[in-house]
mmCIF file of C-alpha atoms and ligand atoms in Angstrom:
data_model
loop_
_atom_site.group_PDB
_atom_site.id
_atom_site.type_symbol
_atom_site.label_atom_id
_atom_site.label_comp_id
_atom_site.label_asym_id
_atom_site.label_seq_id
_atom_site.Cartn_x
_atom_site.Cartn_y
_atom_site.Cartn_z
ATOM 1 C CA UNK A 1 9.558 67.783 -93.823
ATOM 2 C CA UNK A 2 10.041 67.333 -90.524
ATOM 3 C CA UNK A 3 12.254 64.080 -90.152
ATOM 4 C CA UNK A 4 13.374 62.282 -86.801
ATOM 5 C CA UNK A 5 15.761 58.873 -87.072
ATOM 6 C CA UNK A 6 14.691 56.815 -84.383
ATOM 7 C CA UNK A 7 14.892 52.810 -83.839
ATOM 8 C CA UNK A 8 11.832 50.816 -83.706
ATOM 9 C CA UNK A 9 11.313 47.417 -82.404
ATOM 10 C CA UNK A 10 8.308 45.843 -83.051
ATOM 11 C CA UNK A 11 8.813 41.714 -82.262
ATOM 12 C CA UNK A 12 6.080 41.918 -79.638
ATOM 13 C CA UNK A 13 3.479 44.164 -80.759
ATOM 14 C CA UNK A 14 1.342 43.588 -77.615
ATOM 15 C CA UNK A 15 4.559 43.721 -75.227
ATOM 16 C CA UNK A 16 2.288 46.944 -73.249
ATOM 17 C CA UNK A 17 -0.762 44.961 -72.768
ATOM 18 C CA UNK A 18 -1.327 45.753 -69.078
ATOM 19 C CA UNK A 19 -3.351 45.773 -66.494
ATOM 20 C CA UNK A 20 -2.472 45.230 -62.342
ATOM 21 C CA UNK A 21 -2.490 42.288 -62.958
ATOM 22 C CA UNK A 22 0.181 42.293 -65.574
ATOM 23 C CA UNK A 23 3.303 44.436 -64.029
ATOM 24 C CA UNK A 24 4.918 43.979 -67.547
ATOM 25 C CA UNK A 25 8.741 44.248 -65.335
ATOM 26 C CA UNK A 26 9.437 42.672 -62.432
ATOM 27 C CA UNK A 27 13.080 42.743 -60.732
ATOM 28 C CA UNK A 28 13.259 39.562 -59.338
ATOM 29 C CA UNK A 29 16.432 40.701 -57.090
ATOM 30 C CA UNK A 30 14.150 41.931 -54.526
ATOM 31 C CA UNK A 31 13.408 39.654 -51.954
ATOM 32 C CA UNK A 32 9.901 39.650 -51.040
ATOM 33 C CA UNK A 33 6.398 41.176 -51.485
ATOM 34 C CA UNK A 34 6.767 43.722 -48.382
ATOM 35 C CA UNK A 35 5.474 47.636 -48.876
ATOM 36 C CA UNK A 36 7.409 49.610 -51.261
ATOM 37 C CA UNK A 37 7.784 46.939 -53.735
ATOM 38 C CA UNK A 38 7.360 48.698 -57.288
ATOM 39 C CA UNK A 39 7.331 47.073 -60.677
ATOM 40 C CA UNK A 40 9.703 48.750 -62.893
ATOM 41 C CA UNK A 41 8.084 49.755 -66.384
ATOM 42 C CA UNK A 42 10.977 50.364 -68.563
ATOM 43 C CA UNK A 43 10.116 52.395 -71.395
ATOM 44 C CA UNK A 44 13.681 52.503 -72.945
ATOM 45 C CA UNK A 45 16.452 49.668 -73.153
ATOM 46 C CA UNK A 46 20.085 49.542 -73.895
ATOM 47 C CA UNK A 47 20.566 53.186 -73.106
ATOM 48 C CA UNK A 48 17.379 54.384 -74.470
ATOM 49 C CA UNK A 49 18.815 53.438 -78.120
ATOM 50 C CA UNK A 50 15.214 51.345 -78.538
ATOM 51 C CA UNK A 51 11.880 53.099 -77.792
ATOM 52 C CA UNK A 52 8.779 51.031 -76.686
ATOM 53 C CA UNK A 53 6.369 53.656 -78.491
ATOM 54 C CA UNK A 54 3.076 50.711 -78.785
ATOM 55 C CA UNK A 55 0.014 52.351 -77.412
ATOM 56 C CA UNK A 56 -1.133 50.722 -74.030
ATOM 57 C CA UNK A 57 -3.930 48.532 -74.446
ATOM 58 C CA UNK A 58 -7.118 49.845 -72.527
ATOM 59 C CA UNK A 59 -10.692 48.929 -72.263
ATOM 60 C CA UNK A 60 -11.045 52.248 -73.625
ATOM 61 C CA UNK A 61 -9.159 51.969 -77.044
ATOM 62 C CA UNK A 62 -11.177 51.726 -80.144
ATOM 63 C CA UNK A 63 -11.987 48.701 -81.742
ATOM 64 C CA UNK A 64 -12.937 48.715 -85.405
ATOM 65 C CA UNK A 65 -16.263 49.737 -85.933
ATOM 66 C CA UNK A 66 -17.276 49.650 -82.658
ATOM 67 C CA UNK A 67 -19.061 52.679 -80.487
ATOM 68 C CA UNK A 68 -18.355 51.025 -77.238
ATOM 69 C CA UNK A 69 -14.486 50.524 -77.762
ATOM 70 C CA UNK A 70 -12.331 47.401 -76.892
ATOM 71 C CA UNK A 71 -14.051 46.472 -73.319
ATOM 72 C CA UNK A 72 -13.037 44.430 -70.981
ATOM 73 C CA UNK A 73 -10.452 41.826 -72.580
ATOM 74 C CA UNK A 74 -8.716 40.585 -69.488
ATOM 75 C CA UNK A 75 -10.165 37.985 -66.518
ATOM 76 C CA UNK A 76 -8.954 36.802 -63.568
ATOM 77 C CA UNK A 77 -9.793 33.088 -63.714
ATOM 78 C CA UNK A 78 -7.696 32.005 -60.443
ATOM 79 C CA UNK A 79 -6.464 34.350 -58.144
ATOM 80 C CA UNK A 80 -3.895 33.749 -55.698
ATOM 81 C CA UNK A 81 -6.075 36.017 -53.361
ATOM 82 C CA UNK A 82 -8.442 32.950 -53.223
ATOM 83 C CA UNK A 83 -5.924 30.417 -52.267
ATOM 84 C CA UNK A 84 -4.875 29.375 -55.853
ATOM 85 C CA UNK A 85 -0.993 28.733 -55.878
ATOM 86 C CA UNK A 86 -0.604 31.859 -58.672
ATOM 87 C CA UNK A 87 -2.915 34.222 -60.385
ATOM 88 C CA UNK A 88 -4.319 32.924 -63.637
ATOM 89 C CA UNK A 89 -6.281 35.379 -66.384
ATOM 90 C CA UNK A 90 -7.234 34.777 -69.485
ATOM 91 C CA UNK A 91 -7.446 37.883 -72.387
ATOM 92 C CA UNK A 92 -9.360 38.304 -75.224
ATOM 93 C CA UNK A 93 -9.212 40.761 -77.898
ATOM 94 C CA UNK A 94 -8.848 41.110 -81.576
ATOM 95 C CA UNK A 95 -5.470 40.657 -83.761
ATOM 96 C CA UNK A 96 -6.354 44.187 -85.307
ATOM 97 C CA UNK A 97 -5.811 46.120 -82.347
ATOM 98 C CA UNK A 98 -3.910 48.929 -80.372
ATOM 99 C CA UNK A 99 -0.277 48.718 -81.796
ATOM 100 C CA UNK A 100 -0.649 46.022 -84.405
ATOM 101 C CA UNK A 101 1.421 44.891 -87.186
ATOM 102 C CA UNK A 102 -0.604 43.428 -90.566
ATOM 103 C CA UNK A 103 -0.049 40.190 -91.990
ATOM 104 C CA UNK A 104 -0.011 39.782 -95.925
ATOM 105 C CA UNK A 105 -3.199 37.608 -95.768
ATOM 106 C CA UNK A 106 -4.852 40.678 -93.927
ATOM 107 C CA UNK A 107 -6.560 42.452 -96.984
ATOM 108 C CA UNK A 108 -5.452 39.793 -99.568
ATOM 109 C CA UNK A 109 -7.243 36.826 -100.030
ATOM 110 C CA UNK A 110 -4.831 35.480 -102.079
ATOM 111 C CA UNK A 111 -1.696 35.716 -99.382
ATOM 112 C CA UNK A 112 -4.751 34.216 -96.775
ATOM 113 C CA UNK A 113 -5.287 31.095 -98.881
ATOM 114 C CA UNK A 114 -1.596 30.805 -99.385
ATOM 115 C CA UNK A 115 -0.802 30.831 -95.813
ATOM 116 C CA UNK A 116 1.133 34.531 -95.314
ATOM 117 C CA UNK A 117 0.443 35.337 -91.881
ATOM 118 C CA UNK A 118 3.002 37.585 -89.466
ATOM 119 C CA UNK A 119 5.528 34.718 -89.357
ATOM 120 C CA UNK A 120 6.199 35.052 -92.955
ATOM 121 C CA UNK A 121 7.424 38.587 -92.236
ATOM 122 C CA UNK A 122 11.277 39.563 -92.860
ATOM 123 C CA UNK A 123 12.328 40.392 -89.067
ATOM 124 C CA UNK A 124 15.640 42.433 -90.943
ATOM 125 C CA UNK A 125 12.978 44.212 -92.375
ATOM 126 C CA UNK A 126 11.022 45.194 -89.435
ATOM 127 C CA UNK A 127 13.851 46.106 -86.655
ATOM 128 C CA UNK A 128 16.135 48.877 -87.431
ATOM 129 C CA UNK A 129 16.287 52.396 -88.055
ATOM 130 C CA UNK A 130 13.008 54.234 -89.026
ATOM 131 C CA UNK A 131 12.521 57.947 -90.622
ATOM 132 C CA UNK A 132 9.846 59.716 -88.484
ATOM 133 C CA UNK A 133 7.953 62.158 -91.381
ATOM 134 C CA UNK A 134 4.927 64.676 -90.291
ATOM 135 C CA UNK A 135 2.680 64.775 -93.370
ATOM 136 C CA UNK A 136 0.216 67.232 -93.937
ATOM 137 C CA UNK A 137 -2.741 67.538 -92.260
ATOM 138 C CA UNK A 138 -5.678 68.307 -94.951
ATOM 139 C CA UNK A 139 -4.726 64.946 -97.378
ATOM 140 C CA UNK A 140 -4.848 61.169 -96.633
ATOM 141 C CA UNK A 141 -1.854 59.705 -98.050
ATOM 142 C CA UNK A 142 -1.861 59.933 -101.690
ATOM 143 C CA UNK A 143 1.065 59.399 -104.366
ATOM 144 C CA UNK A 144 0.754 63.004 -104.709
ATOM 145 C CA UNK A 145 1.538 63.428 -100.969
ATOM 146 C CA UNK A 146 4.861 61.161 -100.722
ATOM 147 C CA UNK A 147 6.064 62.849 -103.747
ATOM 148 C CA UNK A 148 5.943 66.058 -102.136
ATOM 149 C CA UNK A 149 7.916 64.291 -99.158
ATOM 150 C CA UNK A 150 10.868 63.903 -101.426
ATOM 151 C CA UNK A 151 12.256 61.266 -98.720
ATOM 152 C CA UNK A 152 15.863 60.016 -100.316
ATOM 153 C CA UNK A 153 16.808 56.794 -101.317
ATOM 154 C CA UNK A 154 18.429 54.190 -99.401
ATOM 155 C CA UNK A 155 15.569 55.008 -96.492
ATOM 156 C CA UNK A 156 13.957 51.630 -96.094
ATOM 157 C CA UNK A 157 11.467 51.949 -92.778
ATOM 158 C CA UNK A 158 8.990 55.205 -92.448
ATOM 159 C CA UNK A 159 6.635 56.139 -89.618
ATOM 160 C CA UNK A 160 4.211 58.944 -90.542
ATOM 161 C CA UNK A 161 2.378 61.553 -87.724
ATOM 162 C CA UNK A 162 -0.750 62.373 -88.937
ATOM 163 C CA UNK A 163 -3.608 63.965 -88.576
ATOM 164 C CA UNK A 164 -4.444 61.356 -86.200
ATOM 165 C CA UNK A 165 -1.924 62.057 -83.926
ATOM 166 C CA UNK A 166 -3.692 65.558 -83.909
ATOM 167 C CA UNK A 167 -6.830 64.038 -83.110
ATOM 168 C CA UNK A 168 -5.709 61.387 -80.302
ATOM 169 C CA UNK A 169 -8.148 59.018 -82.258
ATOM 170 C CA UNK A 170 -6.365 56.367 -80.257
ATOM 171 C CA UNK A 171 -7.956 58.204 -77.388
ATOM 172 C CA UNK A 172 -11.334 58.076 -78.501
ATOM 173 C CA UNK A 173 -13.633 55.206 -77.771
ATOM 174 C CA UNK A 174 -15.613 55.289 -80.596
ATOM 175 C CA UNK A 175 -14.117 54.375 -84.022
ATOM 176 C CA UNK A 176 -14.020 56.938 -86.480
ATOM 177 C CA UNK A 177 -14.042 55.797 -90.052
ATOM 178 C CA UNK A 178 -12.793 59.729 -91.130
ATOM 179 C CA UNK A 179 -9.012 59.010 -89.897
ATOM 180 C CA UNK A 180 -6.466 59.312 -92.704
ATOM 181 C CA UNK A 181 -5.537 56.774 -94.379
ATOM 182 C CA UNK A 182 -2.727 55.088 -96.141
ATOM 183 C CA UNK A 183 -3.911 54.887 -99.916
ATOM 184 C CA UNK A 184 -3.391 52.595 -102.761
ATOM 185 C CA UNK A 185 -1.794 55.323 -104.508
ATOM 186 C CA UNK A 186 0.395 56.536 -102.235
ATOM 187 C CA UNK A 187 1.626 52.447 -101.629
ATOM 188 C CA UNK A 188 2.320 52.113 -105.321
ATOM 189 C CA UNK A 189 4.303 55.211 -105.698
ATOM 190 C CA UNK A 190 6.128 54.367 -102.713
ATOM 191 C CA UNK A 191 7.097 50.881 -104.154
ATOM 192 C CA UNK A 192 7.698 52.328 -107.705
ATOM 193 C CA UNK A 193 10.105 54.812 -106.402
ATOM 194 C CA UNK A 194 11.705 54.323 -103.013
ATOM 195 C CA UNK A 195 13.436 51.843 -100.863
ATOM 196 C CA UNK A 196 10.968 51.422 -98.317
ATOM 197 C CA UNK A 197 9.957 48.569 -97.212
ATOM 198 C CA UNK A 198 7.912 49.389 -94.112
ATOM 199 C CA UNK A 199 5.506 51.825 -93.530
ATOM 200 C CA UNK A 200 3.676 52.699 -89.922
ATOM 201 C CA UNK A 201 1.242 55.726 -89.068
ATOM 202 C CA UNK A 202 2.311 56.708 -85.785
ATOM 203 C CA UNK A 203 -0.695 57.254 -83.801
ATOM 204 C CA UNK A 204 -2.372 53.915 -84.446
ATOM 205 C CA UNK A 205 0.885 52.187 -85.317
ATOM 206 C CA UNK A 206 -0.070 49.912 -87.529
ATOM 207 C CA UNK A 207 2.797 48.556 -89.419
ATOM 208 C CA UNK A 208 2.859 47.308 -92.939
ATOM 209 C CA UNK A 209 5.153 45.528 -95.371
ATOM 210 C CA UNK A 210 5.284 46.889 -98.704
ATOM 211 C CA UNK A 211 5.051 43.940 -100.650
ATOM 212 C CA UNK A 212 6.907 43.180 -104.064
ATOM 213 C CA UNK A 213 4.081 42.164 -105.727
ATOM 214 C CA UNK A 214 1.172 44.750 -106.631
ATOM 215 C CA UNK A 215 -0.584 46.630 -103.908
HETATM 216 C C1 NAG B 301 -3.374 38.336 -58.214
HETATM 217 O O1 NAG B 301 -4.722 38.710 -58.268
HETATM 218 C C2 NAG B 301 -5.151 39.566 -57.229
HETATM 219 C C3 NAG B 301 -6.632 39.775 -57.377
HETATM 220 O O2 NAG B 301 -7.302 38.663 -56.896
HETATM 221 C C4 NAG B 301 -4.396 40.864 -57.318
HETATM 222 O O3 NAG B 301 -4.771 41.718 -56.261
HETATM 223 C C5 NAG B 301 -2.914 40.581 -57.275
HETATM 224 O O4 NAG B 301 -2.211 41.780 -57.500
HETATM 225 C C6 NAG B 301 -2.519 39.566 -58.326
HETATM 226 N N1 NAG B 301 -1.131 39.216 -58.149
HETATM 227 C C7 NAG B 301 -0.275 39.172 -59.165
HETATM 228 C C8 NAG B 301 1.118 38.731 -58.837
HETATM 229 O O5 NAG B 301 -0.580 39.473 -60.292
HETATM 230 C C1 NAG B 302 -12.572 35.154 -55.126
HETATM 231 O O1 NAG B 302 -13.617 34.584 -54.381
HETATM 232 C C2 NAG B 302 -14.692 35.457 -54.090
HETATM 233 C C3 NAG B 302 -15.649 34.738 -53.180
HETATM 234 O O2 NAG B 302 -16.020 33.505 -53.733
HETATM 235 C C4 NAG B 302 -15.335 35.920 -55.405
HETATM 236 O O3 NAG B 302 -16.386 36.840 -55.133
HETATM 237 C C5 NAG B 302 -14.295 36.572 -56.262
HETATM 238 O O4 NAG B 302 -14.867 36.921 -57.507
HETATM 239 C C6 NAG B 302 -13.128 35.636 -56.477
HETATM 240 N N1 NAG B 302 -12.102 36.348 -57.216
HETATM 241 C C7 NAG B 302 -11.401 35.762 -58.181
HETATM 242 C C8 NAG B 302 -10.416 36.648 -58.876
HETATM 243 O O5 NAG B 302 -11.506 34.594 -58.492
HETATM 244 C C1 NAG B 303 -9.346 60.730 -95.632
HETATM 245 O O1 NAG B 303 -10.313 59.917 -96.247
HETATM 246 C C2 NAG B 303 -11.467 59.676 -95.443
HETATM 247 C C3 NAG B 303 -12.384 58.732 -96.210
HETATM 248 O O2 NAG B 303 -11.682 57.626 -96.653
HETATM 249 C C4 NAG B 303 -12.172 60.977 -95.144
HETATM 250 O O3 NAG B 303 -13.273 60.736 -94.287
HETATM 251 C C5 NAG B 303 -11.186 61.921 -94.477
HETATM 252 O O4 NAG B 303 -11.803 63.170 -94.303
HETATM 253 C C6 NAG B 303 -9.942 62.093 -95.321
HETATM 254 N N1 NAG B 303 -8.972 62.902 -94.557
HETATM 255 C C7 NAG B 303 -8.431 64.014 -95.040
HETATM 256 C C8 NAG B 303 -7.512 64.728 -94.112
HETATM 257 O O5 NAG B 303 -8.636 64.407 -96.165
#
């Protein structure tokens, strides 16, 4: 097992939506819009202890089930290039995209109807030291798989590199439904015998909670 502790900061999971008309950093200490003005994209803070690792969102990207991928998602409405006093655009895209994080309600009806959506989340939970574990290539996640990990106790955030890392699915503009999954197995024996609480796959980064109750 390959095993990397890292810190991972998820509040804003679309904090690298981008385009030029988005410069996600600008220093506002420099005085005017003449040549050589650059927009700063930071990709570490407070001495590189926190890691912006999201995936930037393209038109590119896949989008579930789709052949064409994501497409455009971002429109200039007002531009101050046409004399409006700043540049306006509007986005569109769905919740389950790029670097996402999934609510309770996502896959359960039950957490839907009761009203668990991303607010609900435990924000101790989700911000803090993360174990970085390369799992093997030929499985999707299985119980059989995170036994084999043997990841110790008191480890309560994982990230795994997959076989989708491998394949740069987040690359590829058509979906694939053959990516390796995260399965109901594996969850249970991962609540039934660790402390994690969080779980991510590291290409797509999608996040999840491991809730109390049965997966
Ligand atoms: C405003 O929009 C124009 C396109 O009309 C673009 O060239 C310019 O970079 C934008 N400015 C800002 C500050 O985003
Ligand atoms: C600005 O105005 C021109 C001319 O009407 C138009 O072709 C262009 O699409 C407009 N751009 C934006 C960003 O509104
Ligand atoms: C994971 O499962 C999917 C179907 O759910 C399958 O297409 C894929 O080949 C499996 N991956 C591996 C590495 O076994």
């Amino acid at each position: 097992m390959k095993a990397l502790l890292f810190f991972l900061c998820l509040l804003f999971p679309f904090i690298t939506a981008s385009s030029v008309a988005y410069p996600s950093v600008l220093d506002c200490s420099l005085s005017d819009g003449g040549e050589g003005l650059q927009p700063l994209r930071r990709e570490t803070y407070g001495s590189g202890r926190i890691f912006d690792i999201s995936h930037r969102i393209t038109s590119e990207m896949p989008a579930w089930e789709s052949k064409d991928g994501l497409g455009q998602y971002l429109w200039l409405r007002a531009s101050m290039k046409n004399g409006s006093i700043a540049n306006f655009s509007e986005m569109k895209l769905p919740a389950h995209m790029g670097t996402h994080l999934d609510a309770p309600g996502h896959v359960f009806d039950h957490y839907f109807e009761a009203g668990f959506d991303v607010d609900t989340l435990d924000l101790e939970v989700l911000n803090g030291p993360a174990l970085l574990v390369d799992v093997r290539r030929d499985k999707n996640i299985t119980a059989e798989v995170m036994k084999s990990l043997h990841i110790p106790k008191g480890i309560r955030r994982v990230l795994f590199r997959t076989l989708n890392t491998d394949r740069r699915l987040m690359y590829k503009k058509e979906f694939d439904t053959s990516y390796v999954g995260f399965m109901k197995d594996g969850a249970q024996w991962l609540v039934d015998n660790t402390d994690i609480k969080l779980v991510g796959k590291l290409q797509e980064l999608i996040i999840c909670l491991l809730l109390p109750m049965t997966i």
